[in-house]
Short mmCIF file of C-alpha atoms and ligand atoms in Angstrom, two decimals:
data_model
loop_
_atom_site.label_atom_id
_atom_site.label_comp_id
_atom_site.label_asym_id
_atom_site.label_seq_id
_atom_site.Cartn_x
_atom_site.Cartn_y
_atom_site.Cartn_z
CA UNK A 26 -13.65 -18.66 10.89
CA UNK A 27 -11.77 -18.19 7.61
CA UNK A 28 -9.84 -21.28 6.51
CA UNK A 29 -6.10 -20.62 6.83
CA UNK A 30 -3.66 -20.26 3.94
CA UNK A 31 -0.32 -22.04 3.77
CA UNK A 32 2.41 -19.84 5.30
CA UNK A 33 6.14 -20.25 4.64
CA UNK A 34 8.67 -18.29 6.68
CA UNK A 35 11.47 -16.79 4.64
CA UNK A 36 14.56 -14.73 5.40
CA UNK A 37 13.94 -11.12 4.25
CA UNK A 38 17.55 -10.61 3.16
CA UNK A 39 18.54 -13.96 1.68
CA UNK A 40 15.40 -15.91 0.82
CA UNK A 41 15.62 -19.70 0.75
CA UNK A 42 15.67 -20.86 -2.89
CA UNK A 43 13.24 -23.71 -2.15
CA UNK A 44 10.64 -21.32 -0.74
CA UNK A 45 11.11 -18.98 -3.69
CA UNK A 46 10.70 -21.75 -6.26
CA UNK A 47 7.61 -23.04 -4.44
CA UNK A 48 6.10 -19.53 -4.65
CA UNK A 49 6.95 -19.32 -8.35
CA UNK A 50 5.34 -22.73 -8.91
CA UNK A 51 2.12 -21.60 -7.19
CA UNK A 52 2.05 -18.48 -9.40
CA UNK A 53 2.72 -20.55 -12.52
CA UNK A 54 -0.39 -22.61 -11.69
CA UNK A 55 -2.39 -19.37 -11.89
CA UNK A 56 -2.78 -19.01 -8.10
CA UNK A 57 -2.13 -16.16 -5.65
CA UNK A 58 0.93 -15.61 -3.46
CA UNK A 59 1.00 -12.93 -0.76
CA UNK A 60 4.54 -11.66 -0.50
CA UNK A 61 6.46 -8.94 1.32
CA UNK A 62 7.64 -5.79 -0.41
CA UNK A 63 9.51 -2.87 1.14
CA UNK A 64 6.19 -0.98 1.42
CA UNK A 65 3.38 -3.38 2.40
CA UNK A 66 2.55 -7.04 1.65
CA UNK A 67 1.24 -7.54 -1.89
CA UNK A 68 -1.13 -10.17 -3.31
CA UNK A 69 0.74 -11.36 -6.38
CA UNK A 70 -0.37 -13.14 -9.54
CA UNK A 71 0.97 -13.49 -13.10
CA UNK A 72 0.40 -10.10 -14.71
CA UNK A 73 0.37 -11.52 -18.25
CA UNK A 74 -2.31 -14.11 -17.51
CA UNK A 75 -5.88 -12.72 -17.47
CA UNK A 76 -7.31 -15.54 -15.34
CA UNK A 77 -4.61 -15.06 -12.68
CA UNK A 78 -5.40 -11.35 -12.68
CA UNK A 79 -9.13 -12.05 -12.34
CA UNK A 80 -8.38 -14.07 -9.21
CA UNK A 81 -6.78 -11.04 -7.55
CA UNK A 82 -9.92 -8.95 -8.05
CA UNK A 83 -12.08 -11.78 -6.70
CA UNK A 84 -9.88 -12.41 -3.64
CA UNK A 85 -9.87 -8.74 -2.66
CA UNK A 86 -13.51 -8.05 -3.55
CA UNK A 87 -12.09 -5.20 -5.62
CA UNK A 88 -14.13 -3.60 -8.41
CA UNK A 89 -12.64 -4.60 -11.75
CA UNK A 90 -12.13 -0.99 -12.87
CA UNK A 91 -9.50 -0.41 -10.13
CA UNK A 92 -6.13 -0.77 -11.89
CA UNK A 93 -3.34 -2.92 -10.42
CA UNK A 94 0.38 -2.18 -10.11
CA UNK A 95 2.62 -4.50 -12.13
CA UNK A 96 5.93 -5.40 -10.48
CA UNK A 97 9.07 -5.91 -12.55
CA UNK A 98 12.78 -6.29 -11.80
CA UNK A 99 14.13 -3.19 -13.50
CA UNK A 100 13.70 -0.47 -16.08
CA UNK A 101 14.06 -2.91 -19.02
CA UNK A 102 11.28 -5.04 -17.57
CA UNK A 103 9.10 -1.94 -17.27
CA UNK A 104 9.79 -0.68 -20.79
CA UNK A 105 8.66 -4.02 -22.17
CA UNK A 106 5.18 -3.34 -20.71
CA UNK A 107 4.93 0.31 -21.76
CA UNK A 108 3.79 1.63 -25.14
CA UNK A 109 6.04 4.64 -24.60
CA UNK A 110 8.73 5.44 -22.07
CA UNK A 111 9.29 9.17 -21.58
CA UNK A 112 12.70 10.52 -20.59
CA UNK A 113 11.19 11.48 -17.25
CA UNK A 114 10.32 7.83 -16.58
CA UNK A 115 13.96 6.87 -17.16
CA UNK A 116 15.24 9.61 -14.88
CA UNK A 117 12.89 8.57 -12.06
CA UNK A 118 13.52 4.85 -12.53
CA UNK A 119 17.27 5.41 -12.43
CA UNK A 120 16.99 7.47 -9.26
CA UNK A 121 14.49 5.38 -7.29
CA UNK A 122 14.40 1.79 -8.61
CA UNK A 123 14.49 -0.67 -7.19
CA UNK A 124 12.29 1.02 -4.60
CA UNK A 125 8.87 2.31 -3.56
CA UNK A 126 8.06 4.42 -6.63
CA UNK A 127 5.28 3.50 -9.09
CA UNK A 128 5.28 5.07 -12.57
CA UNK A 129 2.10 5.42 -14.63
CA UNK A 130 2.80 5.19 -18.37
CA UNK A 131 0.96 4.18 -21.57
CA UNK A 132 0.11 0.47 -21.48
CA UNK A 133 1.70 -1.84 -24.07
CA UNK A 134 -0.90 -3.85 -26.04
CA UNK A 135 0.61 -7.18 -24.86
CA UNK A 136 -0.63 -6.37 -21.37
CA UNK A 137 -4.32 -7.26 -21.06
CA UNK A 138 -6.55 -4.26 -20.27
CA UNK A 139 -7.99 -6.10 -17.23
CA UNK A 140 -4.79 -5.64 -15.22
CA UNK A 141 -5.10 -1.89 -15.89
CA UNK A 142 -8.73 -1.79 -14.77
CA UNK A 143 -9.73 -1.46 -18.43
CA UNK A 144 -7.67 1.70 -19.05
CA UNK A 145 -4.92 2.62 -21.50
CA UNK A 146 -2.30 3.37 -18.84
CA UNK A 147 -0.33 0.98 -16.64
CA UNK A 148 1.29 1.43 -13.22
CA UNK A 149 4.74 -0.17 -12.96
CA UNK A 150 7.26 -0.54 -10.18
CA UNK A 151 10.47 -2.44 -9.44
CA UNK A 152 10.38 -3.39 -5.74
CA UNK A 153 13.59 -3.54 -3.72
CA UNK A 154 12.56 -6.28 -1.26
CA UNK A 155 14.77 -9.34 -1.80
CA UNK A 156 11.85 -11.77 -1.47
CA UNK A 157 9.64 -9.97 -4.01
CA UNK A 158 12.59 -9.73 -6.40
CA UNK A 159 13.56 -13.38 -6.00
CA UNK A 160 10.00 -14.52 -6.74
CA UNK A 161 9.69 -12.34 -9.87
CA UNK A 162 13.07 -13.59 -11.04
CA UNK A 163 12.22 -17.26 -10.43
CA UNK A 164 8.88 -16.86 -12.22
CA UNK A 165 10.57 -15.07 -15.10
CA UNK A 166 7.54 -12.84 -15.61
CA UNK A 167 6.10 -9.66 -14.10
CA UNK A 168 3.55 -9.96 -11.29
CA UNK A 169 0.52 -7.81 -10.62
CA UNK A 170 0.26 -7.10 -6.89
CA UNK A 171 -2.12 -4.83 -5.04
CA UNK A 172 -1.82 -4.54 -1.28
CA UNK A 173 -2.91 -7.88 0.24
CA UNK A 174 -6.09 -6.71 1.96
CA UNK A 175 -9.81 -6.76 1.22
CA UNK A 176 -11.20 -3.85 -0.78
CA UNK A 177 -11.05 -0.57 1.20
CA UNK A 178 -9.47 -2.30 4.21
CA UNK A 179 -6.26 -1.68 6.10
CA UNK A 180 -3.08 -2.56 4.25
CA UNK A 181 -0.98 -5.41 5.74
CA UNK A 182 2.54 -4.79 7.02
CA UNK A 183 3.00 -8.31 8.45
CA UNK A 184 2.09 -11.81 7.25
CA UNK A 185 -0.28 -12.12 10.21
CA UNK A 186 -2.24 -9.12 8.91
CA UNK A 187 -2.55 -10.88 5.52
CA UNK A 188 -3.77 -14.12 7.08
CA UNK A 189 -6.31 -12.26 9.20
CA UNK A 190 -7.62 -10.26 6.21
CA UNK A 191 -7.57 -12.77 3.38
CA UNK A 192 -7.55 -16.22 4.98
CA UNK A 193 -7.25 -18.93 2.33
CA UNK A 194 -8.10 -16.45 -0.46
CA UNK A 195 -4.31 -16.33 -0.72
CA UNK A 196 -2.99 -19.73 -1.80
CA UNK A 197 0.40 -19.15 -0.18
CA UNK A 198 1.73 -16.46 2.18
CA UNK A 199 5.46 -15.74 2.43
CA UNK A 200 6.29 -14.44 5.92
CA UNK A 201 9.45 -12.29 5.96
CA UNK A 202 8.57 -10.17 8.99
CA UNK A 203 7.40 -6.55 9.07
CA UNK A 204 7.71 -4.31 6.00
CA UNK A 205 10.29 -1.55 6.13
CA UNK A 206 8.36 1.50 4.86
CA UNK A 207 4.96 0.39 6.17
CA UNK A 208 3.14 2.68 3.72
CA UNK A 209 2.49 2.19 0.00
CA UNK A 210 4.63 3.37 -2.90
CA UNK A 211 4.35 6.88 -4.31
CA UNK A 212 2.39 6.78 -7.59
CA UNK A 213 3.58 9.27 -10.22
CA UNK A 214 1.98 9.82 -13.63
CA UNK A 215 4.75 10.61 -16.13
CA UNK A 216 2.58 10.82 -19.26
CA UNK A 217 1.71 14.53 -19.24
CA UNK A 218 3.67 17.73 -19.58
CA UNK A 219 4.73 17.50 -15.93
CA UNK A 220 5.16 14.52 -13.65
CA UNK A 221 2.18 14.37 -11.30
CA UNK A 222 1.86 12.61 -7.93
CA UNK A 223 -1.39 10.60 -7.94
CA UNK A 224 -0.81 8.99 -4.54
CA UNK A 225 1.72 10.34 -2.00
CA UNK A 226 3.73 7.49 -0.52
CA UNK A 227 7.03 6.15 0.75
CA UNK A 228 9.12 8.43 -1.49
CA UNK A 229 8.64 12.08 -0.55
CA UNK A 230 7.82 14.84 -2.99
CA UNK A 231 11.02 16.58 -1.91
CA UNK A 232 13.07 13.58 -3.06
CA UNK A 233 11.16 13.39 -6.36
CA UNK A 234 11.65 17.11 -6.98
CA UNK A 235 15.42 16.65 -6.86
CA UNK A 236 15.02 14.58 -10.06
CA UNK A 237 12.00 16.29 -11.68
CA UNK A 238 11.95 19.90 -10.48
CA UNK A 239 8.68 20.63 -12.33
CA UNK A 240 6.82 17.95 -10.27
CA UNK A 241 3.15 18.52 -9.55
CA UNK A 242 3.07 17.11 -6.01
CA UNK A 243 -0.73 16.97 -5.96
CA UNK A 244 -1.06 19.45 -3.09
CA UNK A 245 -4.64 20.29 -4.04
CA UNK A 246 -5.70 16.65 -3.81
CA UNK A 247 -3.92 16.14 -0.48
CA UNK A 248 -5.49 19.22 1.04
CA UNK A 249 -9.03 18.59 -0.15
CA UNK A 250 -11.35 15.67 0.35
CA UNK A 251 -11.75 15.16 -3.39
CA UNK A 252 -11.41 11.61 -4.68
CA UNK A 253 -7.92 10.92 -5.96
CA UNK A 254 -6.92 11.41 -9.58
CA UNK A 255 -6.20 7.67 -9.86
CA UNK A 256 -8.97 5.85 -11.67
CA UNK A 257 -11.45 3.91 -9.60
CA UNK A 258 -10.11 5.29 -6.37
CA UNK A 259 -12.99 6.18 -4.08
CA UNK A 260 -12.48 8.34 -1.07
CA UNK A 261 -12.81 5.69 1.64
CA UNK A 262 -9.74 3.47 1.71
CA UNK A 263 -7.08 2.07 4.05
CA UNK A 264 -9.78 1.87 6.71
CA UNK A 265 -9.84 -0.12 9.95
CA UNK A 266 -13.12 -1.82 10.97
CA UNK A 267 -13.70 0.71 13.75
CA UNK A 268 -14.81 4.20 12.73
CA UNK A 269 -11.73 6.44 12.62
CA UNK A 270 -12.06 10.05 13.78
CA UNK A 271 -9.43 12.73 13.15
CA UNK A 272 -8.78 15.36 15.80
CA UNK A 273 -6.93 18.63 15.18
CA UNK A 274 -4.92 18.57 18.42
CA UNK A 275 -3.86 16.11 21.11
CA UNK A 276 -6.22 17.84 23.54
CA UNK A 277 -9.12 17.50 21.12
CA UNK A 278 -8.20 13.84 20.52
CA UNK A 279 -8.20 13.18 24.27
CA UNK A 280 -11.50 14.87 24.91
CA UNK A 281 -13.17 13.17 21.95
CA UNK A 282 -11.92 9.76 23.19
CA UNK A 283 -13.17 10.51 26.67
CA UNK A 284 -16.59 11.49 25.32
CA UNK A 285 -16.90 8.35 23.22
CA UNK A 286 -15.73 6.22 26.15
CA UNK A 287 -18.25 7.91 28.45
CA UNK A 288 -20.96 6.87 25.98
CA UNK A 289 -19.93 3.24 26.49
CA UNK A 290 -17.73 2.76 23.41
CA UNK A 291 -14.37 1.05 23.74
CA UNK A 292 -11.97 3.55 22.17
CA UNK A 293 -8.52 3.49 20.60
CA UNK A 294 -6.49 6.70 20.82
CA UNK A 295 -3.48 7.25 18.51
CA UNK A 296 -1.07 10.07 19.31
CA UNK A 297 2.51 10.97 18.49
CA UNK A 298 5.45 10.63 20.85
CA UNK A 299 6.14 13.53 23.16
CA UNK A 300 2.46 14.20 23.68
CA UNK A 301 1.55 13.69 27.33
CA UNK A 302 0.26 10.20 28.10
CA UNK A 303 -3.27 9.46 29.20
CA UNK A 304 -4.53 6.26 30.65
CA UNK A 305 -8.21 5.71 30.83
CA UNK A 306 -10.33 2.68 31.67
CA UNK A 307 -11.81 1.91 28.27
CA UNK A 308 -9.34 3.90 26.18
CA UNK A 309 -6.53 1.93 24.54
CA UNK A 310 -3.66 4.31 23.74
CA UNK A 311 -1.07 3.79 20.98
CA UNK A 312 1.89 6.18 20.87
CA UNK A 313 3.60 6.37 17.46
CA UNK A 314 6.99 7.89 16.53
CA UNK A 315 7.08 11.68 16.09
CA UNK A 316 8.91 11.55 12.73
CA UNK A 317 6.95 10.98 9.51
CA UNK A 318 8.88 7.88 8.41
CA UNK A 319 8.71 6.16 11.77
CA UNK A 320 5.04 7.03 12.08
CA UNK A 321 4.27 5.63 8.60
CA UNK A 322 6.11 2.41 9.43
CA UNK A 323 4.03 1.88 12.59
CA UNK A 324 0.60 3.23 11.58
CA UNK A 325 -1.11 0.25 9.91
CA UNK A 326 0.20 -2.10 12.60
CA UNK A 327 -1.28 0.11 15.32
CA UNK A 328 -4.66 0.28 13.56
CA UNK A 329 -4.67 -3.51 13.06
CA UNK A 330 -3.95 -3.95 16.78
CA UNK A 331 -6.76 -1.63 17.79
CA UNK A 332 -9.17 -3.50 15.52
CA UNK A 333 -7.99 -6.77 17.07
CA UNK A 334 -8.55 -5.29 20.53
CA UNK A 335 -12.19 -4.82 19.50
CA UNK A 336 -12.44 -1.05 19.85
CA UNK A 337 -15.60 0.55 18.43
CA UNK A 338 -13.93 3.85 17.53
CA UNK A 339 -10.41 5.11 16.91
CA UNK A 340 -9.46 8.74 17.50
CA UNK A 341 -6.24 9.90 15.83
CA UNK A 342 -4.37 13.14 16.35
CA UNK A 343 -4.06 14.26 12.73
CA UNK A 344 -0.71 14.57 10.93
CA UNK A 345 1.17 17.89 10.91
CA UNK A 346 0.40 20.02 7.83
CA UNK A 347 3.86 19.50 6.33
CA UNK A 348 4.79 17.93 3.01
CA UNK A 349 6.81 15.17 4.70
CA UNK A 350 3.55 13.99 6.30
CA UNK A 351 1.38 14.00 3.14
CA UNK A 352 1.37 10.25 2.63
CA UNK A 353 0.28 9.67 6.25
CA UNK A 354 -2.25 12.55 6.10
CA UNK A 355 -3.71 11.07 2.90
CA UNK A 356 -4.16 7.59 4.42
CA UNK A 357 -5.66 8.95 7.65
CA UNK A 358 -8.11 11.16 5.80
CA UNK A 359 -9.26 8.31 3.56
CA UNK A 360 -9.47 5.91 6.49
CA UNK A 361 -11.71 8.36 8.34
CA UNK A 362 -14.33 8.50 5.57
CA UNK A 363 -17.64 6.77 6.27
CA UNK A 364 -18.90 4.20 3.73
O1 LIG B 405 3.45 -0.11 -2.33
C1 LIG B 405 2.62 -0.46 -3.17
O2 LIG B 405 2.38 0.19 -4.19
C2 LIG B 405 1.88 -1.76 -2.92
C3 LIG B 405 2.90 -2.90 -2.98
C4 LIG B 405 2.25 -4.26 -2.83
O3 LIG B 405 3.64 -2.81 -4.16
N1 LIG B 405 0.82 -1.94 -3.85
C5 LIG B 405 -0.32 -1.19 -3.81
O4 LIG B 405 -1.26 -1.54 -4.76
O5 LIG B 405 -0.51 -0.29 -3.00
P1 LIG B 405 -2.79 -1.12 -4.68
O6 LIG B 405 -3.47 -1.84 -5.80
O7 LIG B 405 -3.31 -1.36 -3.32
O8 LIG B 405 -2.79 0.41 -5.04
C6 LIG B 405 -2.54 0.80 -6.36
C7 LIG B 405 -2.57 2.29 -6.49
C8 LIG B 405 -3.97 2.84 -6.40
O9 LIG B 405 -3.94 4.12 -5.77
C9 LIG B 405 -4.35 2.94 -7.88
O10 LIG B 405 -5.37 3.88 -8.12
C10 LIG B 405 -3.03 3.36 -8.48
O11 LIG B 405 -2.06 2.66 -7.75
N2 LIG B 405 -2.95 2.94 -9.88
C11 LIG B 405 -2.76 1.70 -10.34
N3 LIG B 405 -2.78 1.69 -11.69
C12 LIG B 405 -2.96 2.96 -12.08
C13 LIG B 405 -3.08 3.60 -13.35
N4 LIG B 405 -3.01 2.90 -14.48
N5 LIG B 405 -3.27 4.92 -13.36
C14 LIG B 405 -3.32 5.63 -12.21
N6 LIG B 405 -3.25 5.08 -10.98
C15 LIG B 405 -3.07 3.77 -10.92
MG1 LIG B 406 -4.27 -0.98 -1.54
#
């Protein structure tokens, strides 16, 4: 079994100053702290220190050309890490920060290329979660933080998920309960002629369009099975241990589960509320909310639970083909890819 990391419980709204300063001290020593954000738990390290950054890649087993997101407190903090800051970046930051929006801009030279996966751009976001903010503030420096899971694995929405996935690869885990959005930030490239969504996420394209009407929402990438525009982003990602199968309808999902179960596989079945319930001997059913936000909040938790229940396959009724569901559809499609 994995050795266990140190876990400190912390209030998500008003974090205990002693816990926060302990986390900052661990980071200052060049070590890793898993902390809650409003999207998913992140594995944080000092963004300006190359050896801290190297530790993140090692802990996750992540290829070093996969760029990290750097977390700051506000727009000023972001500008300090960018070589240029387009007007569109300001408009989006003012509308959505602090919050689950990541902006890709030109990287400032003071930021080591390693944190950017070797590239010239950098992904920046100002999280809204009080614990993440308090830690960045106490440290007095930006932190790089990918989702706190092993490479290609399921993202964590609770501290227990982090402990299960990373064990003592995280030096300290701050437990502030479940994350609010439950799905990662929306990544938007603001360098080109139009703002372009590289990864759909917690902020919808409709909300972004209210600020940048010329937004390229990345529909082509969402609809196809092409690898994402983000560098180093392979197709398989966000995946549970069990093979995930997507079914076009509830009926198809049911019959595929029944077939797999008949072949002796223990099966997890994930459907949306209001679809008729099935109970079957070796089929474990999870019913998720019928609205896109509620579904996103619950999805990773449900997949973690099914993995913990030891199912060999997971059949999921796919997301509706509507823009509000793009982030969920993207994660499900990537999770269903075979190695
Ligand atoms: O919600 C989130 O964004 C979470 C929390 C912890 O903040 N973090 C997160 O980080 O999801 P990670 O490393 O698991 O995913 C980073 C995403 C990837 O899709 C990556 O390709 C993209 O951001 N990305 C990072 N830097 C980039 C860059 N310079 N250019 C384009 N895409 C970039
Ligand atoms: Mg991730």
